[in-house]
GROMACS .gro file of C-alpha atoms in nm:
model
  284
    1MET     CA    1  -0.183  -3.269  -0.739
    2LYS     CA    2   0.096  -3.071  -0.573
    3ILE     CA    3   0.056  -2.934  -0.223
    4GLY     CA    4   0.241  -2.628  -0.111
    5ALA     CA    5   0.216  -2.296   0.068
    6HIS     CA    6   0.278  -1.926   0.073
    7VAL     CA    7   0.637  -1.884   0.192
    8LYS     CA    8   0.852  -1.587   0.293
    9THR     CA    9   1.140  -1.456   0.083
   10ALA     CA   10   1.333  -1.288   0.366
   11GLY     CA   11   1.703  -1.315   0.300
   12GLY     CA   12   1.658  -1.366  -0.073
   13VAL     CA   13   1.405  -1.519  -0.307
   14ASP     CA   14   1.599  -1.849  -0.309
   15LYS     CA   15   1.529  -1.876   0.065
   16ALA     CA   16   1.163  -1.935  -0.028
   17ILE     CA   17   1.267  -2.268  -0.172
   18ASP     CA   18   1.463  -2.353   0.144
   19ARG     CA   19   1.161  -2.277   0.359
   20ALA     CA   20   0.932  -2.475   0.129
   21GLU     CA   21   1.167  -2.773   0.145
   22GLU     CA   22   1.173  -2.759   0.527
   23MET     CA   23   0.793  -2.777   0.550
   24GLY     CA   24   0.756  -3.041   0.275
   25ALA     CA   25   0.588  -2.806   0.026
   26GLU     CA   26   0.590  -2.911  -0.338
   27THR     CA   27   0.479  -2.579  -0.489
   28ILE     CA   28   0.499  -2.219  -0.362
   29GLN     CA   29   0.345  -1.875  -0.359
   30ILE     CA   30   0.549  -1.566  -0.272
   31PHE     CA   31   0.529  -1.188  -0.257
   32SER     CA   32   0.779  -1.003  -0.474
   33GLY     CA   33   0.825  -0.746  -0.198
   34ALA     CA   34   0.638  -0.599   0.100
   35PRO     CA   35   0.268  -0.697   0.068
   36GLN     CA   36   0.139  -0.374   0.229
   37ALA     CA   37   0.353  -0.126   0.032
   38TRP     CA   38   0.381   0.007  -0.323
   39ARG     CA   39   0.762  -0.008  -0.299
   40ARG     CA   40   0.904  -0.242  -0.562
   41LYS     CA   41   1.169  -0.507  -0.522
   42GLU     CA   42   1.409  -0.532  -0.816
   43TYR     CA   43   1.582  -0.866  -0.862
   44ARG     CA   44   1.948  -0.886  -0.961
   45PRO     CA   45   2.047  -1.147  -1.223
   46GLU     CA   46   2.247  -1.346  -0.969
   47GLU     CA   47   1.942  -1.366  -0.738
   48VAL     CA   48   1.734  -1.507  -1.021
   49GLU     CA   49   2.005  -1.759  -1.112
   50THR     CA   50   2.035  -1.879  -0.753
   51TYR     CA   51   1.660  -1.915  -0.721
   52GLN     CA   52   1.629  -2.108  -1.047
   53ALA     CA   53   1.915  -2.338  -0.945
   54ARG     CA   54   1.734  -2.419  -0.619
   55VAL     CA   55   1.415  -2.494  -0.811
   56ALA     CA   56   1.605  -2.729  -1.039
   57GLU     CA   57   1.764  -2.902  -0.740
   58THR     CA   58   1.441  -2.951  -0.546
   59GLY     CA   59   1.171  -2.976  -0.808
   60ILE     CA   60   0.960  -2.734  -0.600
   61GLU     CA   61   0.741  -2.582  -0.869
   62PRO     CA   62   0.529  -2.428  -1.005
   63ALA     CA   63   0.561  -2.094  -0.835
   64PHE     CA   64   0.304  -1.818  -0.815
   65LEU     CA   65   0.337  -1.458  -0.703
   66HIS     CA   66   0.067  -1.292  -0.494
   67GLY     CA   67  -0.009  -0.929  -0.574
   68VAL     CA   68   0.028  -0.665  -0.304
   69TYR     CA   69  -0.280  -0.616  -0.087
   70LEU     CA   70  -0.309  -0.251  -0.189
   71VAL     CA   71  -0.411  -0.336  -0.544
   72ASN     CA   72  -0.767  -0.219  -0.620
   73LEU     CA   73  -0.890  -0.223  -0.976
   74ALA     CA   74  -1.234  -0.100  -0.857
   75THR     CA   75  -1.112   0.216  -0.687
   76ASP     CA   76  -1.244   0.562  -0.773
   77ASN     CA   77  -0.903   0.711  -0.691
   78GLN     CA   78  -0.711   0.737  -1.019
   79GLU     CA   79  -0.374   0.766  -0.847
   80ASN     CA   80  -0.435   0.440  -0.662
   81LEU     CA   81  -0.556   0.279  -0.983
   82ALA     CA   82  -0.236   0.378  -1.163
   83LYS     CA   83  -0.028   0.240  -0.872
   84SER     CA   84  -0.231  -0.082  -0.882
   85LEU     CA   85  -0.166  -0.128  -1.253
   86ASP     CA   86   0.204  -0.056  -1.209
   87ALA     CA   87   0.231  -0.306  -0.923
   88LEU     CA   88   0.063  -0.582  -1.123
   89VAL     CA   89   0.278  -0.519  -1.432
   90HIS     CA   90   0.588  -0.524  -1.213
   91ASP     CA   91   0.490  -0.856  -1.055
   92MET     CA   92   0.409  -1.010  -1.391
   93ASN     CA   93   0.756  -0.914  -1.510
   94VAL     CA   94   0.903  -1.075  -1.196
   95CYS     CA   95   0.708  -1.391  -1.284
   96HIS     CA   96   0.873  -1.388  -1.624
   97LEU     CA   97   1.219  -1.348  -1.468
   98LEU     CA   98   1.171  -1.627  -1.213
   99GLY     CA   99   0.979  -1.866  -1.432
  100ALA     CA  100   0.669  -1.840  -1.213
  101LEU     CA  101   0.330  -1.907  -1.372
  102GLY     CA  102   0.150  -1.588  -1.284
  103VAL     CA  103   0.024  -1.332  -1.032
  104ILE     CA  104  -0.267  -1.419  -0.807
  105PHE     CA  105  -0.438  -1.103  -0.686
  106HIS     CA  106  -0.751  -0.956  -0.527
  107LEU     CA  107  -0.954  -0.740  -0.767
  108GLY     CA  108  -1.031  -0.491  -0.491
  109SER     CA  109  -1.343  -0.322  -0.356
  110HIS     CA  110  -1.606  -0.094  -0.508
  111ARG     CA  111  -1.666   0.046  -0.157
  112GLY     CA  112  -2.042   0.067  -0.203
  113ALA     CA  113  -2.049   0.193  -0.559
  114GLY     CA  114  -2.172  -0.144  -0.682
  115TYR     CA  115  -2.030  -0.406  -0.917
  116ASP     CA  116  -2.197  -0.276  -1.231
  117GLN     CA  117  -2.057   0.071  -1.170
  118VAL     CA  118  -1.694  -0.045  -1.151
  119PHE     CA  119  -1.718  -0.330  -1.405
  120PRO     CA  120  -1.593  -0.134  -1.710
  121GLN     CA  121  -1.291   0.002  -1.523
  122VAL     CA  122  -1.200  -0.343  -1.386
  123VAL     CA  123  -1.218  -0.503  -1.731
  124GLU     CA  124  -1.015  -0.227  -1.892
  125SER     CA  125  -0.754  -0.258  -1.612
  126VAL     CA  126  -0.725  -0.632  -1.662
  127ARG     CA  127  -0.678  -0.582  -2.035
  128ARG     CA  128  -0.410  -0.316  -1.981
  129VAL     CA  129  -0.207  -0.541  -1.750
  130VAL     CA  130  -0.225  -0.835  -1.990
  131GLU     CA  131  -0.127  -0.622  -2.289
  132ALA     CA  132   0.174  -0.474  -2.103
  133THR     CA  133   0.324  -0.801  -1.980
  134PRO     CA  134   0.504  -1.109  -2.112
  135GLU     CA  135   0.301  -1.370  -2.300
  136ASP     CA  136   0.428  -1.653  -2.077
  137THR     CA  137   0.263  -1.514  -1.766
  138TRP     CA  138  -0.093  -1.545  -1.629
  139LEU     CA  139  -0.299  -1.278  -1.457
  140ILE     CA  140  -0.492  -1.480  -1.200
  141LEU     CA  141  -0.808  -1.342  -1.041
  142GLU     CA  142  -0.881  -1.464  -0.690
  143ASN     CA  143  -1.238  -1.498  -0.569
  144SER     CA  144  -1.319  -1.282  -0.266
  145ALA     CA  145  -1.514  -1.343   0.054
  146GLY     CA  146  -1.737  -1.045  -0.029
  147MET     CA  147  -1.624  -0.833   0.262
  148GLY     CA  148  -1.658  -0.455   0.226
  149GLY     CA  149  -1.777  -0.451  -0.134
  150ALA     CA  150  -1.497  -0.678  -0.253
  151VAL     CA  151  -1.535  -0.766  -0.622
  152GLY     CA  152  -1.541  -1.129  -0.729
  153SER     CA  153  -1.717  -1.310  -0.447
  154LYS     CA  154  -1.966  -1.460  -0.693
  155PHE     CA  155  -1.858  -1.665  -0.991
  156GLN     CA  156  -2.089  -1.464  -1.212
  157GLU     CA  157  -1.882  -1.155  -1.136
  158LEU     CA  158  -1.555  -1.330  -1.222
  159GLY     CA  159  -1.705  -1.479  -1.535
  160ARG     CA  160  -1.828  -1.145  -1.670
  161ILE     CA  161  -1.483  -0.991  -1.622
  162ILE     CA  162  -1.305  -1.279  -1.789
  163ARG     CA  163  -1.542  -1.292  -2.087
  164GLU     CA  164  -1.513  -0.918  -2.146
  165ALA     CA  165  -1.136  -0.911  -2.100
  166ALA     CA  166  -1.119  -1.181  -2.368
  167SER     CA  167  -0.767  -1.311  -2.303
  168PRO     CA  168  -0.664  -1.672  -2.257
  169ARG     CA  169  -0.399  -1.547  -2.012
  170VAL     CA  170  -0.664  -1.444  -1.753
  171LYS     CA  171  -0.706  -1.731  -1.508
  172VAL     CA  172  -0.861  -1.797  -1.167
  173CYS     CA  173  -0.742  -1.910  -0.826
  174LEU     CA  174  -1.019  -2.036  -0.598
  175ASP     CA  175  -0.978  -1.978  -0.226
  176THR     CA  176  -1.180  -2.234  -0.026
  177GLN     CA  177  -1.225  -2.000   0.269
  178HIS     CA  178  -1.346  -1.718   0.047
  179MET     CA  179  -1.586  -1.953  -0.128
  180PHE     CA  180  -1.731  -2.069   0.202
  181ALA     CA  181  -1.762  -1.713   0.339
  182ALA     CA  182  -1.936  -1.605   0.018
  183GLY     CA  183  -2.202  -1.874   0.057
  184TYR     CA  184  -2.061  -2.167  -0.142
  185ASP     CA  185  -2.096  -2.468   0.087
  186VAL     CA  186  -1.774  -2.656   0.004
  187LYS     CA  187  -1.816  -2.846   0.332
  188THR     CA  188  -2.074  -3.085   0.182
  189LYS     CA  189  -2.047  -3.297  -0.132
  190ASP     CA  190  -2.372  -3.161  -0.273
  191GLY     CA  191  -2.273  -2.802  -0.193
  192LEU     CA  192  -1.934  -2.844  -0.356
  193GLU     CA  193  -2.088  -3.004  -0.663
  194ALA     CA  194  -2.334  -2.716  -0.695
  195ALA     CA  195  -2.055  -2.460  -0.652
  196MET     CA  196  -1.827  -2.614  -0.910
  197SER     CA  197  -2.111  -2.664  -1.158
  198GLU     CA  198  -2.179  -2.292  -1.127
  199PHE     CA  199  -1.811  -2.212  -1.163
  200ASP     CA  200  -1.786  -2.421  -1.480
  201ALA     CA  201  -2.092  -2.251  -1.627
  202GLU     CA  202  -1.991  -1.894  -1.538
  203VAL     CA  203  -1.611  -1.909  -1.564
  204GLY     CA  204  -1.501  -2.245  -1.706
  205LEU     CA  205  -1.293  -2.514  -1.541
  206ASP     CA  206  -1.021  -2.451  -1.797
  207ARG     CA  207  -0.952  -2.117  -1.625
  208LEU     CA  208  -0.878  -2.275  -1.284
  209VAL     CA  209  -0.502  -2.288  -1.224
  210ALA     CA  210  -0.463  -2.282  -0.845
  211VAL     CA  211  -0.646  -2.339  -0.516
  212HIS     CA  212  -0.583  -2.154  -0.192
  213ALA     CA  213  -0.655  -2.435   0.051
  214ASN     CA  214  -0.772  -2.275   0.376
  215ASP     CA  215  -1.012  -2.361   0.654
  216SER     CA  216  -1.245  -2.085   0.773
  217LYS     CA  217  -1.287  -1.897   1.098
  218CYS     CA  218  -1.599  -1.751   0.940
  219PRO     CA  219  -1.925  -1.952   0.922
  220LEU     CA  220  -2.096  -2.029   0.590
  221ALA     CA  221  -2.201  -1.707   0.409
  222GLY     CA  222  -2.046  -1.493   0.687
  223GLY     CA  223  -1.880  -1.269   0.427
  224VAL     CA  224  -1.554  -1.230   0.621
  225ASP     CA  225  -1.200  -1.310   0.500
  226ARG     CA  226  -1.060  -1.506   0.797
  227HIS     CA  227  -0.843  -1.813   0.739
  228GLU     CA  228  -0.797  -2.100   0.983
  229ASN     CA  229  -0.560  -2.399   1.003
  230ILE     CA  230  -0.669  -2.715   0.822
  231GLY     CA  231  -0.929  -2.903   1.023
  232GLU     CA  232  -0.967  -2.629   1.284
  233GLY     CA  233  -1.239  -2.421   1.122
  234HIS     CA  234  -1.598  -2.432   0.995
  235ILE     CA  235  -1.507  -2.621   0.675
  236GLY     CA  236  -1.322  -2.893   0.866
  237LEU     CA  237  -1.136  -3.202   0.755
  238ASP     CA  238  -1.441  -3.357   0.592
  239GLY     CA  239  -1.502  -3.046   0.383
  240LEU     CA  240  -1.141  -3.018   0.268
  241ARG     CA  241  -1.140  -3.392   0.200
  242ASN     CA  242  -1.433  -3.331  -0.036
  243VAL     CA  243  -1.239  -3.052  -0.209
  244ILE     CA  244  -0.918  -3.252  -0.257
  245SER     CA  245  -1.102  -3.553  -0.397
  246TYR     CA  246  -1.322  -3.348  -0.634
  247PRO     CA  247  -1.219  -3.431  -0.994
  248ALA     CA  248  -1.176  -3.070  -1.114
  249PHE     CA  249  -0.908  -3.007  -0.850
  250ARG     CA  250  -0.696  -3.315  -0.903
  251GLU     CA  251  -0.440  -3.154  -1.135
  252VAL     CA  252  -0.443  -2.813  -0.970
  253PRO     CA  253  -0.174  -2.693  -0.722
  254PHE     CA  254  -0.298  -2.643  -0.367
  255LEU     CA  255  -0.143  -2.354  -0.171
  256LEU     CA  256  -0.188  -2.299   0.203
  257GLU     CA  257  -0.247  -1.950   0.340
  258VAL     CA  258  -0.320  -2.048   0.700
  259PRO     CA  259  -0.212  -1.885   1.029
  260GLY     CA  260  -0.004  -2.191   1.129
  261PHE     CA  261  -0.030  -2.389   1.449
  262ASP     CA  262   0.239  -2.164   1.600
  263ASN     CA  263   0.087  -1.851   1.442
  264LYS     CA  264   0.388  -1.800   1.216
  265GLY     CA  265   0.217  -1.883   0.888
  266PRO     CA  266   0.189  -2.205   0.688
  267ASP     CA  267   0.384  -2.490   0.844
  268ARG     CA  268   0.480  -2.854   0.805
  269ARG     CA  269   0.186  -2.976   1.011
  270ASN     CA  270  -0.070  -2.811   0.782
  271VAL     CA  271   0.114  -2.943   0.474
  272GLU     CA  272   0.117  -3.296   0.617
  273ILE     CA  273  -0.255  -3.282   0.697
  274LEU     CA  274  -0.334  -3.189   0.337
  275LYS     CA  275  -0.099  -3.459   0.209
  276GLY     CA  276  -0.280  -3.709   0.430
  277LEU     CA  277  -0.614  -3.610   0.273
  278ARG     CA  278  -0.455  -3.646  -0.071
  279GLU     CA  279  -0.333  -3.993   0.016
  280GLU     CA  280  -0.678  -4.090   0.145
  281ALA     CA  281  -0.823  -3.981  -0.190
  282GLY     CA  282  -0.577  -4.210  -0.370
  283LEU     CA  283  -0.409  -3.924  -0.555
  284PRO     CA  284  -0.042  -3.912  -0.649
   0.00000   0.00000   0.00000
């Protein structure tokens, strides 16, 4: 199990590796550009070479990209849907350039229309992105907290999309905070076992390729996407200890998306806490 974090790319994509090294991260997640804008970042060959050289030097891999927050495959606005598809295709191509595994992204919100209403469009959108992008990249659906009609808070919703999209390149990243907010009690061993049994039945453990390891400012089933530092939230150290030691997660990269103890994002202290839980579980 590798433990890492979302890191900034300010100053160049290779700087993400520098920041990861400083905090002790073993794997990373990055944005390809500004997370709140459609504007694309194009990478020059020398930038890619420098980044790949730093990866080779440090062994900090695998890498994942996170899709921009504006992506919404459930929107009824066709202009926004087209922009969403373009953004995902762009990021998948960046993954191919950098050697990253895939793009983790939020499916978006139906804004009250209902899951069944938007399901066909979401599936078709997933198919289109996969068909338009390199074979060595994964399109990775992230579970949602369920806030504001967000698609994918329940494993049944993710499973239906994946089965209908019918591509081995469609994978899943599980966010522990989103799971908890959506009503999956990862804090207890019984609750985690029930959640992962449901995930295996609806989605399949073979689809799980990453975990966003976050504590929760939101109580169980609160339906709100609010991350907290490890051990400081409603899941707590005992809950995250359960997650780290659960067999299905042992070979999956863990990525922090926490506010940080200095409110500057994931930091060494959060990484070290997770590493301590990994050591307690007797994992390499």
